[in-house]
Amino acid sequence: MATSESNQSPRISFDEEGERPYVVAYAQKPKFKVGQKVYVHSGGTREGPYIIATITLAKCTCCLENGEPVKDGEEIDLDYVEVA
């Protein structure tokens, strides 16, 4: 039973026979971690420090220390984020 790569999750692969699934390690890791303090650059100013609430390879959401979302929970491109 062969499975095409387009139907597979990027983290799960199948053996050569296409029968036994296994987890593939991430090829890339996010540059930040949930809970890490960061600054966000916006309109020429540096805002924060904020805390990373969620993270992907390209974007994150931030919150204040009390858990309140920053920018209404809007995703922020990691190009505008730096470690605090």
Coordinates of N, CA, C and O in Angstrom, one line a residue:
M1 N 0.8 -1.2 0.0 CA 0.0 0.0 0.0 C 0.9 1.2 0.0 O 1.4 1.6 1.0
A2 N 1.0 1.9 -1.1 CA 1.9 3.0 -1.2 C 1.1 4.3 -1.0 O -0.1 4.4 -1.4
T3 N 1.7 5.2 -0.2 CA 1.1 6.5 0.1 C 1.9 7.6 -0.5 O 3.1 7.6 -0.3
S4 N 1.3 8.5 -1.2 CA 2.0 9.6 -1.8 C 2.4 10.6 -0.8 O 1.8 10.7 0.3
E5 N 3.5 11.3 -1.0 CA 4.0 12.3 -0.1 C 3.1 13.4 0.2 O 3.0 14.0 1.3
S6 N 2.2 13.8 -0.8 CA 1.3 14.9 -0.6 C 0.2 14.5 0.4 O -0.4 15.4 1.0
N7 N 0.0 13.3 0.7 CA -1.0 12.9 1.7 C -0.5 12.7 3.1 O -1.2 12.4 4.0
Q8 N 0.8 12.8 3.2 CA 1.5 12.5 4.5 C 1.7 13.8 5.3 O 1.8 14.9 4.7
S9 N 1.6 13.7 6.6 CA 2.0 14.8 7.5 C 3.5 15.0 7.3 O 4.2 14.0 7.2
P10 N 4.0 16.2 7.5 CA 5.4 16.4 7.4 C 6.2 15.8 8.5 O 7.4 15.6 8.4
R11 N 5.6 15.3 9.6 CA 6.3 14.7 10.7 C 6.1 13.2 10.7 O 6.8 12.5 11.5
I12 N 5.3 12.6 9.8 CA 5.1 11.2 9.8 C 5.5 10.7 8.4 O 5.1 11.2 7.4
S13 N 6.3 9.6 8.4 CA 6.6 9.0 7.2 C 6.3 7.5 7.3 O 6.0 7.0 8.4
F14 N 6.4 6.8 6.2 CA 6.2 5.3 6.2 C 7.4 4.6 5.7 O 8.2 5.2 4.9
D15 N 7.6 3.4 6.1 CA 8.7 2.6 5.7 C 8.6 2.3 4.2 O 7.7 2.7 3.5
E16 N 9.6 1.7 3.6 CA 9.7 1.4 2.2 C 8.5 0.7 1.6 O 8.1 0.9 0.5
E17 N 7.9 -0.2 2.4 CA 6.7 -0.9 2.0 C 5.5 -0.1 2.1 O 4.4 -0.5 1.7
G18 N 5.6 1.0 2.8 CA 4.4 1.9 3.0 C 3.4 1.4 4.0 O 2.3 1.8 4.1
E19 N 3.9 0.5 5.0 CA 3.0 -0.1 5.9 C 3.2 0.4 7.4 O 2.3 0.6 8.1
R20 N 4.5 0.7 7.7 CA 4.8 1.0 9.1 C 5.1 2.5 9.2 O 6.1 3.0 8.7
P21 N 4.2 3.3 9.9 CA 4.5 4.7 10.1 C 5.6 5.0 11.1 O 5.8 4.2 12.1
Y22 N 6.4 6.0 11.0 CA 7.3 6.4 12.0 C 7.4 8.0 12.0 O 7.1 8.6 11.0
V23 N 7.8 8.5 13.1 CA 7.9 10.0 13.3 C 9.3 10.4 12.8 O 10.3 9.9 13.2
V24 N 9.3 11.5 12.0 CA 10.5 12.0 11.4 C 10.8 13.3 12.3 O 10.0 14.1 12.6
A25 N 12.1 13.4 12.6 CA 12.5 14.6 13.4 C 12.4 15.8 12.6 O 12.4 15.8 11.3
Y26 N 12.1 17.0 13.2 CA 12.0 18.2 12.5 C 13.3 18.6 11.8 O 14.4 18.4 12.4
A27 N 13.2 19.0 10.6 CA 14.4 19.4 9.8 C 14.8 20.8 10.4 O 16.0 21.1 10.4
Q28 N 13.9 21.6 10.8 CA 14.2 22.9 11.3 C 13.5 23.1 12.6 O 12.4 22.6 12.8
K29 N 14.1 23.8 13.5 CA 13.5 24.1 14.8 C 13.2 25.6 14.9 O 13.9 26.4 14.3
P30 N 12.1 26.0 15.5 CA 11.8 27.4 15.6 C 12.9 28.1 16.4 O 13.6 27.5 17.2
K31 N 13.2 29.4 16.1 CA 14.2 30.1 16.8 C 13.9 30.6 18.2 O 14.7 30.9 19.0
F32 N 12.6 30.5 18.5 CA 12.1 30.9 19.9 C 11.4 29.8 20.5 O 11.0 28.9 19.8
K33 N 11.1 29.9 21.8 CA 10.3 28.9 22.5 C 9.2 29.6 23.2 O 9.3 30.7 23.6
V34 N 8.1 28.8 23.4 CA 6.9 29.3 24.1 C 7.4 29.7 25.5 O 8.2 29.0 26.2
G35 N 7.0 30.9 26.0 CA 7.4 31.3 27.3 C 8.6 32.3 27.3 O 8.9 32.9 28.3
Q36 N 9.3 32.3 26.2 CA 10.5 33.2 26.0 C 10.1 34.7 25.9 O 9.1 35.0 25.3
K37 N 10.9 35.5 26.6 CA 10.6 37.0 26.5 C 11.2 37.5 25.2 O 12.4 37.2 24.9
V38 N 10.5 38.4 24.5 CA 10.9 39.0 23.2 C 10.5 40.4 23.1 O 9.5 40.8 23.8
Y39 N 11.1 41.1 22.2 CA 10.7 42.4 21.7 C 10.1 42.3 20.3 O 10.6 41.4 19.6
V40 N 9.1 43.1 20.0 CA 8.5 43.1 18.6 C 8.8 44.5 18.0 O 8.5 45.5 18.6
H41 N 9.4 44.5 16.8 CA 9.6 45.7 16.1 C 8.4 46.1 15.3 O 7.9 45.2 14.5
S42 N 7.8 47.3 15.4 CA 6.6 47.7 14.7 C 6.7 49.2 14.4 O 6.8 50.0 15.4
G43 N 6.6 49.5 13.2 CA 6.6 50.9 12.8 C 7.8 51.7 13.2 O 7.7 52.9 13.6
G44 N 9.0 51.1 13.3 CA 10.2 51.7 13.7 C 10.5 51.8 15.2 O 11.4 52.4 15.6
T45 N 9.6 51.2 16.0 CA 9.8 51.2 17.4 C 9.9 49.8 17.9 O 9.4 48.8 17.2
R46 N 10.5 49.6 19.1 CA 10.6 48.3 19.7 C 9.6 48.2 20.8 O 9.7 49.0 21.7
E47 N 8.7 47.2 20.8 CA 7.7 47.1 21.8 C 8.0 45.9 22.6 O 8.5 44.9 22.2
G48 N 7.5 45.9 23.9 CA 7.7 44.8 24.7 C 8.5 45.2 26.0 O 8.6 46.3 26.3
P49 N 8.9 44.2 26.7 CA 9.0 42.8 26.4 C 7.7 42.1 26.5 O 6.9 42.4 27.3
Y50 N 7.5 41.1 25.6 CA 6.3 40.3 25.6 C 6.8 38.8 25.8 O 8.0 38.5 25.8
I51 N 5.8 37.9 25.9 CA 6.1 36.5 26.1 C 5.6 35.8 24.9 O 4.4 36.0 24.5
I52 N 6.3 34.8 24.3 CA 5.9 34.0 23.2 C 4.8 33.1 23.7 O 5.0 32.3 24.7
A53 N 3.6 33.2 23.1 CA 2.4 32.4 23.5 C 2.3 31.1 22.6 O 2.1 30.0 23.1
T54 N 2.5 31.3 21.3 CA 2.5 30.2 20.3 C 3.6 30.5 19.3 O 4.0 31.6 19.1
I55 N 4.2 29.4 18.7 CA 5.3 29.6 17.8 C 5.2 28.5 16.6 O 4.8 27.4 16.9
T56 N 5.5 29.0 15.4 CA 5.7 28.1 14.3 C 7.1 28.5 13.7 O 7.8 29.3 14.3
L57 N 7.4 27.9 12.6 CA 8.7 28.2 12.0 C 8.8 29.7 11.5 O 9.9 30.2 11.4
A58 N 7.6 30.3 11.1 CA 7.6 31.6 10.5 C 6.9 32.7 11.3 O 7.2 33.8 11.1
K59 N 6.1 32.3 12.2 CA 5.3 33.3 13.0 C 5.1 32.9 14.4 O 5.3 31.8 14.8
C60 N 4.6 33.9 15.2 CA 4.3 33.6 16.6 C 3.2 34.5 17.0 O 2.8 35.5 16.3
T61 N 2.6 34.2 18.2 CA 1.7 35.1 18.9 C 2.4 35.4 20.2 O 3.1 34.6 20.7
C62 N 2.1 36.6 20.7 CA 2.7 37.0 22.0 C 1.6 37.4 23.0 O 0.5 37.7 22.6
C63 N 2.0 37.4 24.2 CA 1.1 37.9 25.3 C 1.9 38.6 26.3 O 3.1 38.6 26.3
L64 N 1.1 39.3 27.2 CA 1.7 40.0 28.4 C 1.9 38.9 29.5 O 1.4 37.8 29.4
E65 N 2.6 39.3 30.5 CA 2.9 38.4 31.6 C 1.6 37.9 32.3 O 1.6 36.8 32.8
N66 N 0.5 38.6 32.2 CA -0.8 38.2 32.8 C -1.6 37.3 31.9 O -2.7 36.9 32.2
G67 N -1.0 37.0 30.7 CA -1.7 36.1 29.7 C -2.5 36.9 28.7 O -3.1 36.2 27.8
E68 N -2.7 38.2 28.8 CA -3.5 38.9 27.9 C -2.8 39.0 26.5 O -1.6 39.3 26.4
P69 N -3.5 38.6 25.4 CA -2.9 38.6 24.1 C -2.4 40.0 23.6 O -3.1 41.0 23.9
V70 N -1.3 40.0 22.9 CA -0.8 41.3 22.3 C -1.4 41.4 20.9 O -1.5 40.4 20.2
K71 N -1.8 42.6 20.5 CA -2.3 42.9 19.2 C -3.5 41.9 18.9 O -3.6 41.4 17.8
D72 N -4.3 41.7 19.8 CA -5.5 40.9 19.7 C -5.2 39.5 19.2 O -6.0 38.8 18.5
G73 N -4.0 38.9 19.6 CA -3.7 37.6 19.2 C -3.2 37.4 17.8 O -3.0 36.3 17.3
E74 N -2.9 38.5 17.1 CA -2.5 38.5 15.7 C -1.1 37.8 15.6 O -0.3 38.0 16.5
E75 N -1.0 37.0 14.6 CA 0.3 36.4 14.3 C 1.3 37.4 13.9 O 1.0 38.3 13.1
I76 N 2.6 37.3 14.4 CA 3.7 38.2 14.1 C 4.7 37.5 13.4 O 5.2 36.4 13.8
D77 N 5.2 38.0 12.2 CA 6.3 37.4 11.5 C 7.6 37.4 12.3 O 7.9 38.5 12.9
L78 N 8.3 36.3 12.4 CA 9.5 36.2 13.2 C 10.6 37.2 12.8 O 11.5 37.4 13.6
D79 N 10.5 37.7 11.6 CA 11.5 38.7 11.2 C 11.4 40.0 12.0 O 12.4 40.8 12.1
Y80 N 10.3 40.2 12.7 CA 10.1 41.4 13.5 C 10.2 41.1 15.0 O 9.9 42.0 15.8
V81 N 10.7 40.0 15.4 CA 10.8 39.6 16.8 C 12.3 39.4 17.1 O 13.1 38.8 16.4
E82 N 12.7 39.8 18.3 CA 14.1 39.6 18.8 C 14.0 39.2 20.3 O 13.1 39.6 21.0
V83 N 15.0 38.5 20.7 CA 15.1 38.1 22.1 C 15.2 39.3 23.0 O 16.0 40.3 22.7
A84 N 14.5 39.3 24.2 CA 14.6 40.4 25.1 C 15.8 40.3 26.0 O 16.3 39.2 26.2

